[in-house]
Short mmCIF file of N, CA and C in Angstrom, two decimals:
data_model
loop_
_atom_site.label_atom_id
_atom_site.label_comp_id
_atom_site.label_asym_id
_atom_site.label_seq_id
_atom_site.Cartn_x
_atom_site.Cartn_y
_atom_site.Cartn_z
N UNK Y 1 166.93 101.83 130.31
CA UNK Y 1 167.27 101.64 129.00
C UNK Y 1 167.51 100.41 128.30
N UNK Y 2 168.19 99.62 129.13
CA UNK Y 2 168.45 98.21 128.84
C UNK Y 2 167.22 97.41 128.58
N UNK Y 3 166.17 97.72 129.45
CA UNK Y 3 164.94 97.03 129.49
C UNK Y 3 164.27 97.28 128.24
N UNK Y 4 164.25 98.47 127.73
CA UNK Y 4 163.62 98.73 126.49
C UNK Y 4 164.21 97.95 125.28
N UNK Y 5 165.48 97.78 125.13
CA UNK Y 5 166.16 97.05 124.22
C UNK Y 5 165.56 95.62 124.22
N UNK Y 6 165.38 95.07 125.33
CA UNK Y 6 165.19 93.65 125.47
C UNK Y 6 163.59 93.41 125.06
N UNK Y 7 162.79 94.46 125.17
CA UNK Y 7 161.38 94.32 124.95
C UNK Y 7 161.14 94.47 123.41
N UNK Y 8 162.05 94.96 122.68
CA UNK Y 8 161.84 95.32 121.25
C UNK Y 8 161.66 94.18 120.42
N UNK Y 9 160.85 94.08 119.49
CA UNK Y 9 160.54 93.00 118.62
C UNK Y 9 161.19 93.11 117.38
N UNK Y 10 161.61 91.95 116.74
CA UNK Y 10 162.41 91.90 115.67
C UNK Y 10 161.31 92.13 114.38
N UNK Y 11 161.00 93.36 114.00
CA UNK Y 11 159.85 93.65 113.12
C UNK Y 11 160.13 92.84 111.87
N UNK Y 12 161.13 92.82 111.11
CA UNK Y 12 161.39 92.06 109.97
C UNK Y 12 161.01 90.55 110.07
N UNK Y 13 161.45 89.86 111.30
CA UNK Y 13 161.05 88.55 111.54
C UNK Y 13 159.58 88.32 111.63
N UNK Y 14 159.03 89.20 112.23
CA UNK Y 14 157.61 89.25 112.54
C UNK Y 14 156.85 89.22 111.22
N UNK Y 15 157.15 90.24 110.41
CA UNK Y 15 156.59 90.50 108.94
C UNK Y 15 156.77 89.15 108.27
N UNK Y 16 158.01 88.71 108.21
CA UNK Y 16 158.31 87.52 107.34
C UNK Y 16 157.51 86.24 107.93
N UNK Y 17 157.35 86.19 109.12
CA UNK Y 17 156.43 84.89 109.71
C UNK Y 17 155.09 85.24 109.44
N UNK Y 18 154.53 86.29 109.52
CA UNK Y 18 153.12 86.49 109.37
C UNK Y 18 152.92 86.41 107.81
N UNK Y 19 153.71 86.69 106.85
CA UNK Y 19 153.60 86.68 105.42
C UNK Y 19 153.57 85.16 105.21
N UNK Y 20 154.37 84.42 105.70
CA UNK Y 20 154.47 82.89 105.44
C UNK Y 20 153.25 82.43 105.91
N UNK Y 21 152.63 82.66 107.03
CA UNK Y 21 151.51 82.15 107.51
C UNK Y 21 150.24 82.65 106.62
N UNK Y 22 150.37 83.88 106.17
CA UNK Y 22 149.09 84.25 105.35
C UNK Y 22 149.26 83.38 104.00
N UNK Y 23 150.32 83.14 103.47
CA UNK Y 23 150.56 82.33 102.28
C UNK Y 23 149.93 80.89 102.42
N UNK Y 24 150.23 80.50 103.60
CA UNK Y 24 149.70 78.92 103.88
C UNK Y 24 148.21 79.03 104.09
N UNK Y 25 147.56 80.17 104.78
CA UNK Y 25 146.23 80.20 104.86
C UNK Y 25 145.55 80.40 103.56
N UNK Y 26 146.13 81.26 102.72
CA UNK Y 26 145.48 81.51 101.34
C UNK Y 26 145.46 80.13 100.65
N UNK Y 27 146.50 79.31 100.70
CA UNK Y 27 146.57 78.05 99.87
C UNK Y 27 145.38 77.08 100.59
N UNK Y 28 145.39 77.04 101.87
CA UNK Y 28 144.29 76.19 102.41
C UNK Y 28 142.90 76.72 102.02
N UNK Y 29 142.66 77.99 102.04
CA UNK Y 29 141.27 78.49 101.49
C UNK Y 29 141.18 78.03 99.89
N UNK Y 30 141.96 78.00 99.20
CA UNK Y 30 142.04 77.65 97.83
C UNK Y 30 141.55 76.17 97.69
N UNK Y 31 142.21 75.38 98.62
CA UNK Y 31 142.02 73.91 98.56
C UNK Y 31 140.81 73.59 99.10
N UNK Y 32 140.20 74.37 100.14
CA UNK Y 32 139.02 74.11 100.83
C UNK Y 32 137.81 74.54 99.76
N UNK Y 33 137.98 75.58 98.85
CA UNK Y 33 137.06 76.08 97.85
C UNK Y 33 137.01 74.88 96.74
N UNK Y 34 138.05 74.25 96.43
CA UNK Y 34 138.01 73.31 95.45
C UNK Y 34 137.16 72.13 96.02
N UNK Y 35 137.57 71.67 97.10
CA UNK Y 35 136.86 70.57 97.75
C UNK Y 35 135.25 70.93 98.01
N UNK Y 36 135.05 72.08 98.15
CA UNK Y 36 133.56 72.32 98.42
C UNK Y 36 132.95 72.33 97.06
N UNK Y 37 133.59 72.69 95.99
CA UNK Y 37 133.00 72.65 94.54
C UNK Y 37 132.87 71.23 94.27
N UNK Y 38 133.75 70.46 94.60
CA UNK Y 38 133.66 68.95 94.25
C UNK Y 38 132.44 68.30 94.91
N UNK Y 39 132.32 68.78 96.31
CA UNK Y 39 131.18 68.19 97.08
C UNK Y 39 129.89 68.64 96.50
N UNK Y 40 129.78 69.95 96.11
CA UNK Y 40 128.62 70.51 95.51
C UNK Y 40 128.37 69.80 94.32
N UNK Y 41 129.27 69.51 93.37
CA UNK Y 41 128.91 68.72 92.02
C UNK Y 41 128.37 67.31 92.46
N UNK Y 42 128.99 66.75 93.41
CA UNK Y 42 128.64 65.29 93.76
C UNK Y 42 127.22 65.39 94.40
N UNK Y 43 126.83 66.40 95.22
CA UNK Y 43 125.65 66.57 95.74
C UNK Y 43 124.56 66.85 94.62
N UNK Y 44 124.79 67.34 93.57
CA UNK Y 44 123.93 67.79 92.47
C UNK Y 44 123.55 66.53 91.73
N UNK Y 45 124.80 65.64 91.49
CA UNK Y 45 124.65 64.52 90.86
C UNK Y 45 123.68 63.44 91.66
N UNK Y 46 123.75 63.40 93.04
CA UNK Y 46 123.04 62.59 93.73
C UNK Y 46 121.64 62.96 93.85
N UNK Y 47 121.41 64.31 93.98
CA UNK Y 47 120.15 64.80 93.88
C UNK Y 47 119.32 64.40 92.57
N UNK Y 48 120.06 64.73 91.57
CA UNK Y 48 119.44 64.41 90.22
C UNK Y 48 118.98 62.93 90.17
N UNK Y 49 119.99 62.06 90.65
CA UNK Y 49 119.57 60.57 90.71
C UNK Y 49 118.38 60.24 91.64
N UNK Y 50 118.40 60.80 92.73
CA UNK Y 50 117.16 60.70 93.66
C UNK Y 50 115.87 61.23 92.96
N UNK Y 51 116.10 62.38 92.40
CA UNK Y 51 114.82 62.79 91.78
C UNK Y 51 114.30 61.87 90.39
N UNK Y 52 115.24 61.25 89.80
CA UNK Y 52 114.96 60.33 88.71
C UNK Y 52 114.24 58.97 89.25
N UNK Y 53 114.90 58.60 90.39
CA UNK Y 53 114.56 57.38 91.05
C UNK Y 53 113.05 57.54 91.58
N UNK Y 54 112.77 58.93 92.16
CA UNK Y 54 111.53 59.17 92.64
C UNK Y 54 110.42 59.21 91.53
N UNK Y 55 110.85 59.87 90.40
CA UNK Y 55 109.93 59.90 89.28
C UNK Y 55 109.56 58.35 88.83
N UNK Y 56 110.57 57.59 88.63
CA UNK Y 56 110.32 56.42 88.17
C UNK Y 56 109.50 55.44 89.27
N UNK Y 57 109.81 55.71 90.45
CA UNK Y 57 108.78 54.95 91.42
C UNK Y 57 107.50 55.49 91.44
N UNK Y 58 107.26 56.84 91.35
CA UNK Y 58 105.87 57.37 91.34
C UNK Y 58 105.26 56.94 90.09
N UNK Y 59 105.99 56.91 89.01
CA UNK Y 59 105.31 56.64 87.57
C UNK Y 59 104.97 55.20 87.39
N UNK Y 60 105.71 54.42 88.03
CA UNK Y 60 105.59 53.12 87.67
C UNK Y 60 105.00 52.18 89.00
N UNK Y 61 104.46 52.95 89.91
CA UNK Y 61 104.02 52.30 91.20
C UNK Y 61 102.85 51.43 90.83
N UNK Y 62 102.85 50.31 91.52
CA UNK Y 62 101.70 49.41 91.18
C UNK Y 62 101.88 48.71 89.94
N UNK Y 63 102.96 48.78 89.13
CA UNK Y 63 102.99 48.08 88.01
C UNK Y 63 103.95 46.84 88.05
N UNK Y 64 103.88 46.09 89.29
CA UNK Y 64 104.77 44.94 89.31
C UNK Y 64 104.61 43.98 88.46
N UNK Y 65 103.30 43.61 88.18
CA UNK Y 65 102.76 42.75 87.14
C UNK Y 65 102.83 43.22 85.72
N UNK Y 66 103.66 42.58 84.85
CA UNK Y 66 103.91 43.14 83.42
C UNK Y 66 102.58 43.32 82.72
N UNK Y 67 101.48 42.40 83.01
CA UNK Y 67 100.33 42.34 82.34
C UNK Y 67 99.43 43.63 82.73
N UNK Y 68 99.73 44.12 83.99
CA UNK Y 68 98.79 45.24 84.51
C UNK Y 68 99.07 46.52 83.50
N UNK Y 69 100.28 46.64 83.05
CA UNK Y 69 100.60 47.79 82.30
C UNK Y 69 99.61 47.89 81.07
N UNK Y 70 99.63 46.80 80.35
CA UNK Y 70 98.73 46.51 79.20
C UNK Y 70 97.41 46.71 79.53
N UNK Y 71 96.78 46.32 80.52
CA UNK Y 71 95.41 46.54 80.91
C UNK Y 71 95.18 47.89 81.25
N UNK Y 72 96.28 48.70 81.83
CA UNK Y 72 95.91 50.28 82.22
C UNK Y 72 95.81 50.91 80.83
N UNK Y 73 96.56 50.46 79.82
CA UNK Y 73 96.50 51.19 78.48
C UNK Y 73 95.28 51.03 77.77
N UNK Y 74 94.79 49.90 77.93
CA UNK Y 74 93.58 49.43 77.29
C UNK Y 74 92.27 50.27 77.80
N UNK Y 75 92.36 50.69 78.92
CA UNK Y 75 91.23 51.60 79.41
C UNK Y 75 91.85 52.91 79.80
N UNK Y 76 91.79 53.83 78.88
CA UNK Y 76 92.45 55.31 79.22
C UNK Y 76 91.52 56.02 80.30
N UNK Y 77 92.31 56.84 80.95
CA UNK Y 77 91.59 57.68 81.97
C UNK Y 77 90.61 58.69 81.41
N UNK Y 78 89.87 59.20 82.19
CA UNK Y 78 88.81 60.14 81.43
C UNK Y 78 89.55 61.28 80.84
N UNK Y 79 89.01 61.61 79.67
CA UNK Y 79 89.80 62.71 78.79
C UNK Y 79 90.78 62.12 77.98
N UNK Y 80 90.92 60.92 77.93
CA UNK Y 80 92.04 60.09 77.04
C UNK Y 80 93.42 60.46 77.55
N UNK Y 81 93.64 60.88 78.71
CA UNK Y 81 95.11 61.16 79.16
C UNK Y 81 95.62 59.55 79.48
N UNK Y 82 96.83 59.51 79.33
CA UNK Y 82 97.51 58.39 79.67
C UNK Y 82 98.48 58.55 80.99
N UNK Y 83 98.21 59.60 81.67
CA UNK Y 83 98.94 59.83 82.90
C UNK Y 83 100.09 61.09 82.70
N UNK Y 84 100.94 61.06 83.61
CA UNK Y 84 101.93 62.05 83.61
C UNK Y 84 102.91 62.18 82.12
N UNK Y 85 103.36 61.22 81.66
CA UNK Y 85 104.27 61.43 80.53
C UNK Y 85 103.81 60.68 79.34
N UNK Y 86 102.50 60.32 79.36
CA UNK Y 86 101.96 59.46 78.22
C UNK Y 86 102.26 58.03 78.33
N UNK Y 87 101.69 57.32 77.51
CA UNK Y 87 101.72 55.92 77.54
C UNK Y 87 103.25 55.26 77.59
N UNK Y 88 104.29 56.09 77.14
CA UNK Y 88 105.62 55.27 77.16
C UNK Y 88 106.53 56.11 78.22
N UNK Y 89 105.94 56.71 79.26
CA UNK Y 89 106.71 57.34 80.21
C UNK Y 89 107.51 56.48 81.08
N UNK Y 90 106.87 55.26 81.41
CA UNK Y 90 107.56 54.37 82.34
C UNK Y 90 108.13 53.30 81.52
N UNK Y 91 109.40 53.11 81.52
CA UNK Y 91 110.09 52.00 80.84
C UNK Y 91 111.11 51.42 81.77
N UNK Y 92 110.98 50.09 81.76
CA UNK Y 92 111.93 49.28 82.81
C UNK Y 92 112.85 48.60 81.88
#
């Protein structure tokens, strides 16, 4: 009988300990969600910047010579188009 008494667990202490641990884990989850949202927002900003840089690179490729831009405008492409965004799409 003494052996059964020694093996008993202090249930209130276990419940209290598990409740405290659950609170800590819930706070950690909240913190991680906030950090994930911040990383996601930063990723979106970087992706937008890369897309803008890519558009600028594609749009203005081969226009290193400032006079080249004027020469290109003087001879419109077939159908009168000036390219992707019109004659003022590429601005430096």
